[in-house]
mmCIF file with all atom_site columns, C-alpha atoms and ligand atoms in Angstrom:
data_model
loop_
_atom_site.group_PDB
_atom_site.id
_atom_site.type_symbol
_atom_site.label_atom_id
_atom_site.label_alt_id
_atom_site.label_comp_id
_atom_site.label_asym_id
_atom_site.label_entity_id
_atom_site.label_seq_id
_atom_site.pdbx_PDB_ins_code
_atom_site.Cartn_x
_atom_site.Cartn_y
_atom_site.Cartn_z
_atom_site.occupancy
_atom_site.B_iso_or_equiv
_atom_site.pdbx_formal_charge
_atom_site.auth_seq_id
_atom_site.auth_comp_id
_atom_site.auth_asym_id
_atom_site.auth_atom_id
_atom_site.pdbx_PDB_model_num
ATOM   1   C  CA  . MET A 1 1   ? -71.878  -10.803 21.327 1.00 0.00 ? 15  MET A CA  1
ATOM   2   C  CA  . ILE A 1 2   ? -74.396  -10.772 24.153 1.00 0.00 ? 16  ILE A CA  1
ATOM   3   C  CA  . LYS A 1 3   ? -76.627  -13.732 24.911 1.00 0.00 ? 17  LYS A CA  1
ATOM   4   C  CA  . ILE A 1 4   ? -80.279  -13.534 25.860 1.00 0.00 ? 18  ILE A CA  1
ATOM   5   C  CA  . THR A 1 5   ? -80.632  -15.161 29.255 1.00 0.00 ? 19  THR A CA  1
ATOM   6   C  CA  . SER A 1 6   ? -83.937  -13.725 30.415 1.00 0.00 ? 20  SER A CA  1
ATOM   7   C  CA  . ALA A 1 7   ? -86.750  -11.566 29.149 1.00 0.00 ? 21  ALA A CA  1
ATOM   8   C  CA  . GLU A 1 8   ? -89.776  -10.360 31.034 1.00 0.00 ? 22  GLU A CA  1
ATOM   9   C  CA  . PHE A 1 9   ? -92.639  -7.957  30.636 1.00 0.00 ? 23  PHE A CA  1
ATOM   10  C  CA  . LEU A 1 10  ? -92.004  -4.823  32.642 1.00 0.00 ? 24  LEU A CA  1
ATOM   11  C  CA  . LYS A 1 11  ? -94.827  -2.408  32.069 1.00 0.00 ? 25  LYS A CA  1
ATOM   12  C  CA  . GLY A 1 12  ? -97.386  -1.008  29.654 1.00 0.00 ? 26  GLY A CA  1
ATOM   13  C  CA  . ALA A 1 13  ? -97.720  2.760   29.413 1.00 0.00 ? 27  ALA A CA  1
ATOM   14  C  CA  . VAL A 1 14  ? -100.411 4.936   27.866 1.00 0.00 ? 28  VAL A CA  1
ATOM   15  C  CA  . ILE A 1 15  ? -98.911  8.278   28.900 1.00 0.00 ? 29  ILE A CA  1
ATOM   16  C  CA  . SER A 1 16  ? -95.324  9.375   29.359 1.00 0.00 ? 30  SER A CA  1
ATOM   17  C  CA  . LYS A 1 17  ? -95.683  9.631   33.140 1.00 0.00 ? 31  LYS A CA  1
ATOM   18  C  CA  . GLN A 1 18  ? -95.945  5.862   33.174 1.00 0.00 ? 32  GLN A CA  1
ATOM   19  C  CA  . PHE A 1 19  ? -92.670  5.126   31.365 1.00 0.00 ? 33  PHE A CA  1
ATOM   20  C  CA  . PRO A 1 20  ? -90.549  3.001   33.699 1.00 0.00 ? 34  PRO A CA  1
ATOM   21  C  CA  . GLN A 1 21  ? -87.279  4.427   34.948 1.00 0.00 ? 35  GLN A CA  1
ATOM   22  C  CA  . THR A 1 22  ? -84.867  1.630   34.175 1.00 0.00 ? 36  THR A CA  1
ATOM   23  C  CA  . GLY A 1 23  ? -81.478  3.265   33.707 1.00 0.00 ? 37  GLY A CA  1
ATOM   24  C  CA  . ILE A 1 24  ? -80.473  0.635   31.137 1.00 0.00 ? 38  ILE A CA  1
ATOM   25  C  CA  . PRO A 1 25  ? -80.016  1.000   27.359 1.00 0.00 ? 39  PRO A CA  1
ATOM   26  C  CA  . GLU A 1 26  ? -83.249  0.758   25.425 1.00 0.00 ? 40  GLU A CA  1
ATOM   27  C  CA  . PHE A 1 27  ? -84.167  -0.378  21.901 1.00 0.00 ? 41  PHE A CA  1
ATOM   28  C  CA  . ALA A 1 28  ? -87.515  0.473   20.369 1.00 0.00 ? 42  ALA A CA  1
ATOM   29  C  CA  . PHE A 1 29  ? -89.459  -1.197  17.591 1.00 0.00 ? 43  PHE A CA  1
ATOM   30  C  CA  . PHE A 1 30  ? -91.679  1.001   15.477 1.00 0.00 ? 44  PHE A CA  1
ATOM   31  C  CA  . GLY A 1 31  ? -93.698  0.600   12.315 1.00 0.00 ? 45  GLY A CA  1
ATOM   32  C  CA  . ARG A 1 32  ? -97.124  0.246   10.845 1.00 0.00 ? 46  ARG A CA  1
ATOM   33  C  CA  . SER A 1 33  ? -99.531  -1.949  12.734 1.00 0.00 ? 47  SER A CA  1
ATOM   34  C  CA  . ASN A 1 34  ? -99.155  -5.484  11.407 1.00 0.00 ? 48  ASN A CA  1
ATOM   35  C  CA  . ALA A 1 35  ? -95.587  -4.828  10.226 1.00 0.00 ? 49  ALA A CA  1
ATOM   36  C  CA  . GLY A 1 36  ? -94.373  -7.627  12.464 1.00 0.00 ? 50  GLY A CA  1
ATOM   37  C  CA  . LYS A 1 37  ? -93.044  -5.727  15.498 1.00 0.00 ? 51  LYS A CA  1
ATOM   38  C  CA  . SER A 1 38  ? -94.277  -8.105  18.149 1.00 0.00 ? 52  SER A CA  1
ATOM   39  C  CA  . SER A 1 39  ? -93.212  -11.183 16.190 1.00 0.00 ? 53  SER A CA  1
ATOM   40  C  CA  . LEU A 1 40  ? -89.745  -9.730  15.704 1.00 0.00 ? 54  LEU A CA  1
ATOM   41  C  CA  . ILE A 1 41  ? -89.335  -9.003  19.402 1.00 0.00 ? 55  ILE A CA  1
ATOM   42  C  CA  . ASN A 1 42  ? -90.347  -12.563 20.247 1.00 0.00 ? 56  ASN A CA  1
ATOM   43  C  CA  . MET A 1 43  ? -87.899  -13.885 17.663 1.00 0.00 ? 57  MET A CA  1
ATOM   44  C  CA  . LEU A 1 44  ? -85.088  -11.670 18.930 1.00 0.00 ? 58  LEU A CA  1
ATOM   45  C  CA  . LEU A 1 45  ? -85.671  -12.686 22.529 1.00 0.00 ? 59  LEU A CA  1
ATOM   46  C  CA  . ASN A 1 46  ? -86.194  -16.360 21.719 1.00 0.00 ? 60  ASN A CA  1
ATOM   47  C  CA  . ARG A 1 47  ? -89.659  -16.412 23.157 1.00 0.00 ? 61  ARG A CA  1
ATOM   48  C  CA  . LYS A 1 48  ? -92.784  -17.677 21.462 1.00 0.00 ? 62  LYS A CA  1
ATOM   49  C  CA  . ASN A 1 49  ? -95.359  -15.561 23.194 1.00 0.00 ? 63  ASN A CA  1
ATOM   50  C  CA  . LEU A 1 50  ? -93.730  -12.913 25.300 1.00 0.00 ? 64  LEU A CA  1
ATOM   51  C  CA  . VAL A 1 51  ? -95.443  -10.333 23.119 1.00 0.00 ? 65  VAL A CA  1
ATOM   52  C  CA  . LYS A 1 52  ? -98.910  -10.958 21.753 1.00 0.00 ? 66  LYS A CA  1
ATOM   53  C  CA  . THR A 1 53  ? -98.980  -10.988 17.961 1.00 0.00 ? 67  THR A CA  1
ATOM   54  C  CA  . GLY A 1 54  ? -101.396 -10.929 15.122 1.00 0.00 ? 68  GLY A CA  1
ATOM   55  C  CA  . ALA A 1 55  ? -105.131 -11.195 15.526 1.00 0.00 ? 69  ALA A CA  1
ATOM   56  C  CA  . LYS A 1 56  ? -106.519 -7.682  15.397 1.00 0.00 ? 70  LYS A CA  1
ATOM   57  C  CA  . PRO A 1 57  ? -104.086 -5.286  13.793 1.00 0.00 ? 71  PRO A CA  1
ATOM   58  C  CA  . GLY A 1 58  ? -103.638 -2.218  15.890 1.00 0.00 ? 72  GLY A CA  1
ATOM   59  C  CA  . MET A 1 59  ? -104.350 -3.847  19.202 1.00 0.00 ? 73  MET A CA  1
ATOM   60  C  CA  . THR A 1 60  ? -101.252 -2.396  20.750 1.00 0.00 ? 74  THR A CA  1
ATOM   61  C  CA  . ARG A 1 61  ? -102.097 1.127   21.776 1.00 0.00 ? 75  ARG A CA  1
ATOM   62  C  CA  . GLU A 1 62  ? -99.669  1.332   24.609 1.00 0.00 ? 76  GLU A CA  1
ATOM   63  C  CA  . ILE A 1 63  ? -95.925  1.197   24.803 1.00 0.00 ? 77  ILE A CA  1
ATOM   64  C  CA  . ASN A 1 64  ? -94.938  -2.140  26.229 1.00 0.00 ? 78  ASN A CA  1
ATOM   65  C  CA  . PHE A 1 65  ? -91.580  -2.352  27.959 1.00 0.00 ? 79  PHE A CA  1
ATOM   66  C  CA  . PHE A 1 66  ? -89.602  -5.559  28.390 1.00 0.00 ? 80  PHE A CA  1
ATOM   67  C  CA  . ALA A 1 67  ? -86.533  -6.112  30.538 1.00 0.00 ? 81  ALA A CA  1
ATOM   68  C  CA  . VAL A 1 68  ? -83.897  -8.329  28.958 1.00 0.00 ? 82  VAL A CA  1
ATOM   69  C  CA  . ASN A 1 69  ? -81.039  -9.921  30.892 1.00 0.00 ? 83  ASN A CA  1
ATOM   70  C  CA  . ALA A 1 70  ? -82.299  -7.999  33.884 1.00 0.00 ? 84  ALA A CA  1
ATOM   71  C  CA  . PRO A 1 71  ? -84.272  -10.309 36.153 1.00 0.00 ? 85  PRO A CA  1
ATOM   72  C  CA  . ALA A 1 72  ? -86.513  -8.545  38.671 1.00 0.00 ? 86  ALA A CA  1
ATOM   73  C  CA  . GLY A 1 73  ? -84.888  -8.026  42.027 1.00 0.00 ? 87  GLY A CA  1
ATOM   74  C  CA  . LYS A 1 74  ? -81.337  -8.256  40.730 1.00 0.00 ? 88  LYS A CA  1
ATOM   75  C  CA  . PRO A 1 75  ? -79.089  -5.337  39.833 1.00 0.00 ? 89  PRO A CA  1
ATOM   76  C  CA  . PRO A 1 76  ? -78.672  -4.860  36.072 1.00 0.00 ? 90  PRO A CA  1
ATOM   77  C  CA  . SER A 1 77  ? -75.519  -6.151  34.389 1.00 0.00 ? 91  SER A CA  1
ATOM   78  C  CA  . ALA A 1 78  ? -73.506  -4.885  31.432 1.00 0.00 ? 92  ALA A CA  1
ATOM   79  C  CA  . GLU A 1 79  ? -75.693  -7.089  29.218 1.00 0.00 ? 93  GLU A CA  1
ATOM   80  C  CA  . SER A 1 80  ? -79.015  -5.782  30.488 1.00 0.00 ? 94  SER A CA  1
ATOM   81  C  CA  . PHE A 1 81  ? -81.216  -3.847  28.152 1.00 0.00 ? 95  PHE A CA  1
ATOM   82  C  CA  . CYS A 1 82  ? -84.791  -2.824  27.617 1.00 0.00 ? 96  CYS A CA  1
ATOM   83  C  CA  . VAL A 1 83  ? -87.070  -3.371  24.633 1.00 0.00 ? 97  VAL A CA  1
ATOM   84  C  CA  . ALA A 1 84  ? -90.001  -1.095  23.839 1.00 0.00 ? 98  ALA A CA  1
ATOM   85  C  CA  . ASP A 1 85  ? -92.810  -2.288  21.577 1.00 0.00 ? 99  ASP A CA  1
ATOM   86  C  CA  . LEU A 1 86  ? -94.251  0.973   20.267 1.00 0.00 ? 100 LEU A CA  1
ATOM   87  C  CA  . PRO A 1 87  ? -97.788  1.341   18.925 1.00 0.00 ? 101 PRO A CA  1
ATOM   88  C  CA  . GLY A 1 88  ? -97.627  1.774   15.165 1.00 0.00 ? 102 GLY A CA  1
ATOM   89  C  CA  . TYR A 1 89  ? -99.407  4.062   12.819 1.00 0.00 ? 103 TYR A CA  1
ATOM   90  C  CA  . GLY A 1 90  ? -102.085 3.038   10.406 1.00 0.00 ? 104 GLY A CA  1
ATOM   91  C  CA  . PHE A 1 91  ? -104.816 1.944   12.764 1.00 0.00 ? 105 PHE A CA  1
ATOM   92  C  CA  . ALA A 1 92  ? -108.090 1.849   10.898 1.00 0.00 ? 106 ALA A CA  1
ATOM   93  C  CA  . GLN A 1 93  ? -110.269 1.942   13.936 1.00 0.00 ? 107 GLN A CA  1
ATOM   94  C  CA  . VAL A 1 94  ? -109.055 4.573   16.322 1.00 0.00 ? 108 VAL A CA  1
ATOM   95  C  CA  . SER A 1 95  ? -110.787 7.846   16.971 1.00 0.00 ? 109 SER A CA  1
ATOM   96  C  CA  . GLN A 1 96  ? -108.995 11.119  16.300 1.00 0.00 ? 110 GLN A CA  1
ATOM   97  C  CA  . ALA A 1 97  ? -108.632 11.717  20.018 1.00 0.00 ? 111 ALA A CA  1
ATOM   98  C  CA  . GLU A 1 98  ? -107.052 8.292   20.498 1.00 0.00 ? 112 GLU A CA  1
ATOM   99  C  CA  . ARG A 1 99  ? -104.702 8.888   17.545 1.00 0.00 ? 113 ARG A CA  1
ATOM   100 C  CA  . LYS A 1 100 ? -103.691 12.180  19.101 1.00 0.00 ? 114 LYS A CA  1
ATOM   101 C  CA  . ARG A 1 101 ? -102.995 10.534  22.452 1.00 0.00 ? 115 ARG A CA  1
ATOM   102 C  CA  . ILE A 1 102 ? -100.828 7.891   20.776 1.00 0.00 ? 116 ILE A CA  1
ATOM   103 C  CA  . ASP A 1 103 ? -98.925  10.479  18.719 1.00 0.00 ? 117 ASP A CA  1
ATOM   104 C  CA  . THR A 1 104 ? -98.278  12.635  21.778 1.00 0.00 ? 118 THR A CA  1
ATOM   105 C  CA  . MET A 1 105 ? -97.045  9.625   23.716 1.00 0.00 ? 119 MET A CA  1
ATOM   106 C  CA  . LEU A 1 106 ? -94.724  8.607   20.857 1.00 0.00 ? 120 LEU A CA  1
ATOM   107 C  CA  . TYR A 1 107 ? -93.428  12.147  20.527 1.00 0.00 ? 121 TYR A CA  1
ATOM   108 C  CA  . ASP A 1 108 ? -92.750  12.311  24.274 1.00 0.00 ? 122 ASP A CA  1
ATOM   109 C  CA  . TYR A 1 109 ? -91.103  8.924   24.130 1.00 0.00 ? 123 TYR A CA  1
ATOM   110 C  CA  . CYS A 1 110 ? -88.756  9.821   21.270 1.00 0.00 ? 124 CYS A CA  1
ATOM   111 C  CA  . THR A 1 111 ? -87.822  13.230  22.598 1.00 0.00 ? 125 THR A CA  1
ATOM   112 C  CA  . THR A 1 112 ? -87.391  12.466  26.306 1.00 0.00 ? 126 THR A CA  1
ATOM   113 C  CA  . ARG A 1 113 ? -86.241  8.873   26.576 1.00 0.00 ? 127 ARG A CA  1
ATOM   114 C  CA  . SER A 1 114 ? -82.614  9.411   27.481 1.00 0.00 ? 128 SER A CA  1
ATOM   115 C  CA  . THR A 1 115 ? -81.797  5.690   27.557 1.00 0.00 ? 129 THR A CA  1
ATOM   116 C  CA  . LEU A 1 116 ? -83.043  5.157   23.977 1.00 0.00 ? 130 LEU A CA  1
ATOM   117 C  CA  . LYS A 1 117 ? -80.200  3.840   21.820 1.00 0.00 ? 131 LYS A CA  1
ATOM   118 C  CA  . THR A 1 118 ? -81.847  2.860   18.551 1.00 0.00 ? 132 THR A CA  1
ATOM   119 C  CA  . VAL A 1 119 ? -85.238  2.745   16.949 1.00 0.00 ? 133 VAL A CA  1
ATOM   120 C  CA  . PHE A 1 120 ? -85.761  -0.150  14.589 1.00 0.00 ? 134 PHE A CA  1
ATOM   121 C  CA  . LEU A 1 121 ? -88.128  1.108   11.910 1.00 0.00 ? 135 LEU A CA  1
ATOM   122 C  CA  . LEU A 1 122 ? -89.976  -1.933  10.615 1.00 0.00 ? 136 LEU A CA  1
ATOM   123 C  CA  . MET A 1 123 ? -91.485  -2.320  7.196  1.00 0.00 ? 137 MET A CA  1
ATOM   124 C  CA  . ASP A 1 124 ? -93.177  -5.306  5.651  1.00 0.00 ? 138 ASP A CA  1
ATOM   125 C  CA  . ILE A 1 125 ? -90.827  -6.087  2.771  1.00 0.00 ? 139 ILE A CA  1
ATOM   126 C  CA  . ARG A 1 126 ? -93.757  -6.603  0.408  1.00 0.00 ? 140 ARG A CA  1
ATOM   127 C  CA  . ARG A 1 127 ? -95.104  -3.090  0.840  1.00 0.00 ? 141 ARG A CA  1
ATOM   128 C  CA  . GLU A 1 128 ? -94.114  -0.058  -1.140 1.00 0.00 ? 142 GLU A CA  1
ATOM   129 C  CA  . PRO A 1 129 ? -92.675  2.332   1.436  1.00 0.00 ? 143 PRO A CA  1
ATOM   130 C  CA  . ALA A 1 130 ? -94.890  5.366   1.870  1.00 0.00 ? 144 ALA A CA  1
ATOM   131 C  CA  . GLU A 1 131 ? -94.388  9.023   2.648  1.00 0.00 ? 145 GLU A CA  1
ATOM   132 C  CA  . ILE A 1 132 ? -95.178  8.386   6.318  1.00 0.00 ? 146 ILE A CA  1
ATOM   133 C  CA  . GLU A 1 133 ? -92.168  6.075   6.603  1.00 0.00 ? 147 GLU A CA  1
ATOM   134 C  CA  . ARG A 1 134 ? -89.928  8.644   4.970  1.00 0.00 ? 148 ARG A CA  1
ATOM   135 C  CA  . GLN A 1 135 ? -91.198  11.327  7.342  1.00 0.00 ? 149 GLN A CA  1
ATOM   136 C  CA  . THR A 1 136 ? -90.730  9.037   10.307 1.00 0.00 ? 150 THR A CA  1
ATOM   137 C  CA  . LEU A 1 137 ? -87.132  8.340   9.391  1.00 0.00 ? 151 LEU A CA  1
ATOM   138 C  CA  . GLN A 1 138 ? -86.575  12.060  8.889  1.00 0.00 ? 152 GLN A CA  1
ATOM   139 C  CA  . PHE A 1 139 ? -88.061  12.738  12.321 1.00 0.00 ? 153 PHE A CA  1
ATOM   140 C  CA  . PHE A 1 140 ? -85.566  10.360  13.929 1.00 0.00 ? 154 PHE A CA  1
ATOM   141 C  CA  . ARG A 1 141 ? -82.700  11.892  11.960 1.00 0.00 ? 155 ARG A CA  1
ATOM   142 C  CA  . ASP A 1 142 ? -83.797  15.425  12.965 1.00 0.00 ? 156 ASP A CA  1
ATOM   143 C  CA  . HIS A 1 143 ? -83.831  14.376  16.612 1.00 0.00 ? 157 HIS A CA  1
ATOM   144 C  CA  . SER A 1 144 ? -80.480  12.565  16.389 1.00 0.00 ? 158 SER A CA  1
ATOM   145 C  CA  . ILE A 1 145 ? -82.058  9.238   17.248 1.00 0.00 ? 159 ILE A CA  1
ATOM   146 C  CA  . PRO A 1 146 ? -80.235  6.395   15.504 1.00 0.00 ? 160 PRO A CA  1
ATOM   147 C  CA  . ALA A 1 147 ? -82.733  4.523   13.351 1.00 0.00 ? 161 ALA A CA  1
ATOM   148 C  CA  . VAL A 1 148 ? -82.234  1.221   11.602 1.00 0.00 ? 162 VAL A CA  1
ATOM   149 C  CA  . LEU A 1 149 ? -84.485  0.249   8.727  1.00 0.00 ? 163 LEU A CA  1
ATOM   150 C  CA  . THR A 1 150 ? -85.699  -3.284  9.255  1.00 0.00 ? 164 THR A CA  1
ATOM   151 C  CA  . ALA A 1 151 ? -87.482  -5.143  6.483  1.00 0.00 ? 165 ALA A CA  1
ATOM   152 C  CA  . THR A 1 152 ? -89.779  -7.831  7.878  1.00 0.00 ? 166 THR A CA  1
ATOM   153 C  CA  . LYS A 1 153 ? -91.391  -11.047 6.582  1.00 0.00 ? 167 LYS A CA  1
ATOM   154 C  CA  . ALA A 1 154 ? -88.586  -11.720 4.097  1.00 0.00 ? 168 ALA A CA  1
ATOM   155 C  CA  . ASP A 1 155 ? -89.822  -15.316 3.874  1.00 0.00 ? 169 ASP A CA  1
ATOM   156 C  CA  . LYS A 1 156 ? -92.821  -14.033 1.904  1.00 0.00 ? 170 LYS A CA  1
ATOM   157 C  CA  . LEU A 1 157 ? -90.602  -13.178 -1.073 1.00 0.00 ? 171 LEU A CA  1
ATOM   158 C  CA  . SER A 1 158 ? -88.144  -15.127 -3.194 1.00 0.00 ? 172 SER A CA  1
ATOM   159 C  CA  . LYS A 1 159 ? -84.453  -14.264 -2.941 1.00 0.00 ? 173 LYS A CA  1
ATOM   160 C  CA  . ASN A 1 160 ? -84.724  -12.386 -6.226 1.00 0.00 ? 174 ASN A CA  1
ATOM   161 C  CA  . GLU A 1 161 ? -87.707  -10.356 -5.104 1.00 0.00 ? 175 GLU A CA  1
ATOM   162 C  CA  . GLN A 1 162 ? -85.995  -9.608  -1.784 1.00 0.00 ? 176 GLN A CA  1
ATOM   163 C  CA  . ALA A 1 163 ? -82.985  -8.192  -3.600 1.00 0.00 ? 177 ALA A CA  1
ATOM   164 C  CA  . LYS A 1 164 ? -85.226  -6.051  -5.799 1.00 0.00 ? 178 LYS A CA  1
ATOM   165 C  CA  . GLN A 1 165 ? -87.124  -4.682  -2.818 1.00 0.00 ? 179 GLN A CA  1
ATOM   166 C  CA  . LEU A 1 166 ? -83.869  -3.881  -1.020 1.00 0.00 ? 180 LEU A CA  1
ATOM   167 C  CA  . VAL A 1 167 ? -82.762  -1.798  -3.971 1.00 0.00 ? 181 VAL A CA  1
ATOM   168 C  CA  . ALA A 1 168 ? -86.127  -0.013  -4.008 1.00 0.00 ? 182 ALA A CA  1
ATOM   169 C  CA  . LEU A 1 169 ? -85.848  0.699   -0.272 1.00 0.00 ? 183 LEU A CA  1
ATOM   170 C  CA  . THR A 1 170 ? -82.307  2.054   -0.504 1.00 0.00 ? 184 THR A CA  1
ATOM   171 C  CA  . SER A 1 171 ? -83.293  4.491   -3.213 1.00 0.00 ? 185 SER A CA  1
ATOM   172 C  CA  . PHE A 1 172 ? -86.518  5.534   -1.470 1.00 0.00 ? 186 PHE A CA  1
ATOM   173 C  CA  . PHE A 1 173 ? -84.746  6.186   1.842  1.00 0.00 ? 187 PHE A CA  1
ATOM   174 C  CA  . GLU A 1 174 ? -81.483  7.350   0.288  1.00 0.00 ? 188 GLU A CA  1
ATOM   175 C  CA  . CYS A 1 175 ? -79.439  4.936   2.323  1.00 0.00 ? 189 CYS A CA  1
ATOM   176 C  CA  . SER A 1 176 ? -77.040  2.105   1.610  1.00 0.00 ? 190 SER A CA  1
ATOM   177 C  CA  . LYS A 1 177 ? -77.874  -1.586  1.605  1.00 0.00 ? 191 LYS A CA  1
ATOM   178 C  CA  . ASP A 1 178 ? -75.985  -2.241  4.825  1.00 0.00 ? 192 ASP A CA  1
ATOM   179 C  CA  . GLU A 1 179 ? -78.209  0.234   6.624  1.00 0.00 ? 193 GLU A CA  1
ATOM   180 C  CA  . ILE A 1 180 ? -81.143  -2.126  6.165  1.00 0.00 ? 194 ILE A CA  1
ATOM   181 C  CA  . ILE A 1 181 ? -81.589  -5.341  8.118  1.00 0.00 ? 195 ILE A CA  1
ATOM   182 C  CA  . LEU A 1 182 ? -83.506  -8.067  6.351  1.00 0.00 ? 196 LEU A CA  1
ATOM   183 C  CA  . THR A 1 183 ? -85.536  -10.182 8.752  1.00 0.00 ? 197 THR A CA  1
ATOM   184 C  CA  . SER A 1 184 ? -87.999  -13.013 8.980  1.00 0.00 ? 198 SER A CA  1
ATOM   185 C  CA  . SER A 1 185 ? -89.441  -13.917 12.349 1.00 0.00 ? 199 SER A CA  1
ATOM   186 C  CA  . LEU A 1 186 ? -90.669  -17.153 10.882 1.00 0.00 ? 200 LEU A CA  1
ATOM   187 C  CA  . LYS A 1 187 ? -87.207  -18.258 9.702  1.00 0.00 ? 201 LYS A CA  1
ATOM   188 C  CA  . LYS A 1 188 ? -85.219  -16.347 12.315 1.00 0.00 ? 202 LYS A CA  1
ATOM   189 C  CA  . THR A 1 189 ? -83.494  -14.399 9.566  1.00 0.00 ? 203 THR A CA  1
ATOM   190 C  CA  . GLY A 1 190 ? -81.621  -11.316 10.740 1.00 0.00 ? 204 GLY A CA  1
ATOM   191 C  CA  . ARG A 1 191 ? -81.513  -12.240 14.425 1.00 0.00 ? 205 ARG A CA  1
ATOM   192 C  CA  . GLU A 1 192 ? -77.724  -12.201 14.535 1.00 0.00 ? 206 GLU A CA  1
ATOM   193 C  CA  . GLN A 1 193 ? -77.622  -8.793  12.877 1.00 0.00 ? 207 GLN A CA  1
ATOM   194 C  CA  . LEU A 1 194 ? -80.131  -7.315  15.314 1.00 0.00 ? 208 LEU A CA  1
ATOM   195 C  CA  . LEU A 1 195 ? -78.255  -8.764  18.274 1.00 0.00 ? 209 LEU A CA  1
ATOM   196 C  CA  . GLN A 1 196 ? -74.971  -7.574  16.852 1.00 0.00 ? 210 GLN A CA  1
ATOM   197 C  CA  . HIS A 1 197 ? -76.317  -4.056  16.592 1.00 0.00 ? 211 HIS A CA  1
ATOM   198 C  CA  . ILE A 1 198 ? -77.635  -4.160  20.158 1.00 0.00 ? 212 ILE A CA  1
ATOM   199 C  CA  . SER A 1 199 ? -74.366  -5.642  21.447 1.00 0.00 ? 213 SER A CA  1
ATOM   200 C  CA  . THR A 1 200 ? -72.316  -2.956  19.789 1.00 0.00 ? 214 THR A CA  1
ATOM   201 C  CA  . CYS A 1 201 ? -74.509  -0.236  21.292 1.00 0.00 ? 215 CYS A CA  1
ATOM   202 C  CA  . ILE A 1 202 ? -74.535  -1.510  24.852 1.00 0.00 ? 216 ILE A CA  1
ATOM   203 C  CA  . LEU A 1 203 ? -71.026  -2.868  25.134 1.00 0.00 ? 217 LEU A CA  1
ATOM   204 C  CA  . ALA A 1 204 ? -69.469  0.238   23.567 1.00 0.00 ? 218 ALA A CA  1
HETATM 205 N  N1  . LIG B 2 .   ? -94.681  -15.122 7.147  1.00 0.00 ? 16  LIG B N1  1
HETATM 206 C  C1  . LIG B 2 .   ? -94.389  -14.289 8.150  1.00 0.00 ? 16  LIG B C1  1
HETATM 207 N  N2  . LIG B 2 .   ? -95.406  -13.718 8.867  1.00 0.00 ? 16  LIG B N2  1
HETATM 208 C  C2  . LIG B 2 .   ? -95.083  -12.860 9.851  1.00 0.00 ? 16  LIG B C2  1
HETATM 209 C  C3  . LIG B 2 .   ? -93.736  -12.539 10.166 1.00 0.00 ? 16  LIG B C3  1
HETATM 210 N  N3  . LIG B 2 .   ? -93.740  -11.652 11.176 1.00 0.00 ? 16  LIG B N3  1
HETATM 211 C  C4  . LIG B 2 .   ? -95.027  -11.426 11.493 1.00 0.00 ? 16  LIG B C4  1
HETATM 212 N  N4  . LIG B 2 .   ? -95.852  -12.143 10.701 1.00 0.00 ? 16  LIG B N4  1
HETATM 213 C  C5  . LIG B 2 .   ? -97.331  -12.156 10.756 1.00 0.00 ? 16  LIG B C5  1
HETATM 214 O  O1  . LIG B 2 .   ? -97.821  -10.846 10.537 1.00 0.00 ? 16  LIG B O1  1
HETATM 215 C  C6  . LIG B 2 .   ? -98.909  -10.549 11.401 1.00 0.00 ? 16  LIG B C6  1
HETATM 216 C  C7  . LIG B 2 .   ? -98.608  -9.314  12.252 1.00 0.00 ? 16  LIG B C7  1
HETATM 217 O  O2  . LIG B 2 .   ? -97.525  -9.586  13.113 1.00 0.00 ? 16  LIG B O2  1
HETATM 218 P  P1  . LIG B 2 .   ? -97.319  -8.805  14.494 1.00 0.00 ? 16  LIG B P1  1
HETATM 219 O  O3  . LIG B 2 .   ? -96.005  -9.243  15.027 1.00 0.00 ? 16  LIG B O3  1
HETATM 220 O  O4  . LIG B 2 .   ? -98.488  -8.966  15.392 1.00 0.00 ? 16  LIG B O4  1
HETATM 221 O  O5  . LIG B 2 .   ? -97.250  -7.285  13.980 1.00 0.00 ? 16  LIG B O5  1
HETATM 222 P  P2  . LIG B 2 .   ? -97.306  -5.908  14.803 1.00 0.00 ? 16  LIG B P2  1
HETATM 223 O  O6  . LIG B 2 .   ? -98.709  -5.409  14.690 1.00 0.00 ? 16  LIG B O6  1
HETATM 224 O  O7  . LIG B 2 .   ? -96.362  -4.999  14.091 1.00 0.00 ? 16  LIG B O7  1
HETATM 225 O  O8  . LIG B 2 .   ? -96.877  -6.187  16.205 1.00 0.00 ? 16  LIG B O8  1
HETATM 226 C  C8  . LIG B 2 .   ? -99.153  -11.804 12.229 1.00 0.00 ? 16  LIG B C8  1
HETATM 227 O  O9  . LIG B 2 .   ? -100.183 -12.545 11.618 1.00 0.00 ? 16  LIG B O9  1
HETATM 228 C  C9  . LIG B 2 .   ? -97.825  -12.548 12.135 1.00 0.00 ? 16  LIG B C9  1
HETATM 229 O  O10 . LIG B 2 .   ? -97.966  -13.936 12.241 1.00 0.00 ? 16  LIG B O10 1
HETATM 230 C  C10 . LIG B 2 .   ? -92.684  -13.176 9.395  1.00 0.00 ? 16  LIG B C10 1
HETATM 231 O  O11 . LIG B 2 .   ? -91.473  -12.962 9.587  1.00 0.00 ? 16  LIG B O11 1
HETATM 232 N  N5  . LIG B 2 .   ? -93.077  -14.029 8.411  1.00 0.00 ? 16  LIG B N5  1
HETATM 233 MG MG1 . LIG B 2 .   ? -97.823  -5.840  18.007 1.00 0.00 ? 17  LIG B MG1 1
#
């Protein structure tokens, strides 16, 4: 399994023209604003504050790219990869025009990003999944983009409640239990599984 040896902010993009050309495998994190995307990326990369978290939900309106195991100025290695923190849906305070810009950017990202290996679709484990999540997963399936359901903030529920929610998620998304990764950024739950998935993709 790969080890995280470095992680740095690469670029923020508000339109597809600005996406960095990296040539290394990329993993994206997507979900509702406040689902825990930024926290999960920090947890995965072993960094407290690489990505800003919390405060105002929906602050992230750009795609933020991070280079992992690929220090600036050095050629990438077999363990180099890129992480993209995608702006979520469910912003309360964006105008229609801004929503449209974000949706177009996400659409461009998903349909043109040739280095994209997997989208982790994050959901707060306490929430009932909604139609938008089902549609999102269907969108990825329709575009042959591997998507991994990732339940976040597991620490907020008891073991019993976690198990119940997992069952609810599998039936809602018509998937099996091993297609869902259970995570907690607070307790570092699920880090190994995320890294294992990434390792398998990039070392294959
Ligand atoms: N208890 C708990 N809180 C979390 C966890 N992950 C994120 N949060 C909190 O949820 C809020 C939103 O997290 P953030 O990572 O900014 O979500 P984002 O909008 O999807 O990037 C913040 O207040 C975090 O501290 C977790 O695993 N456990
Ligand atoms: Mg965020």
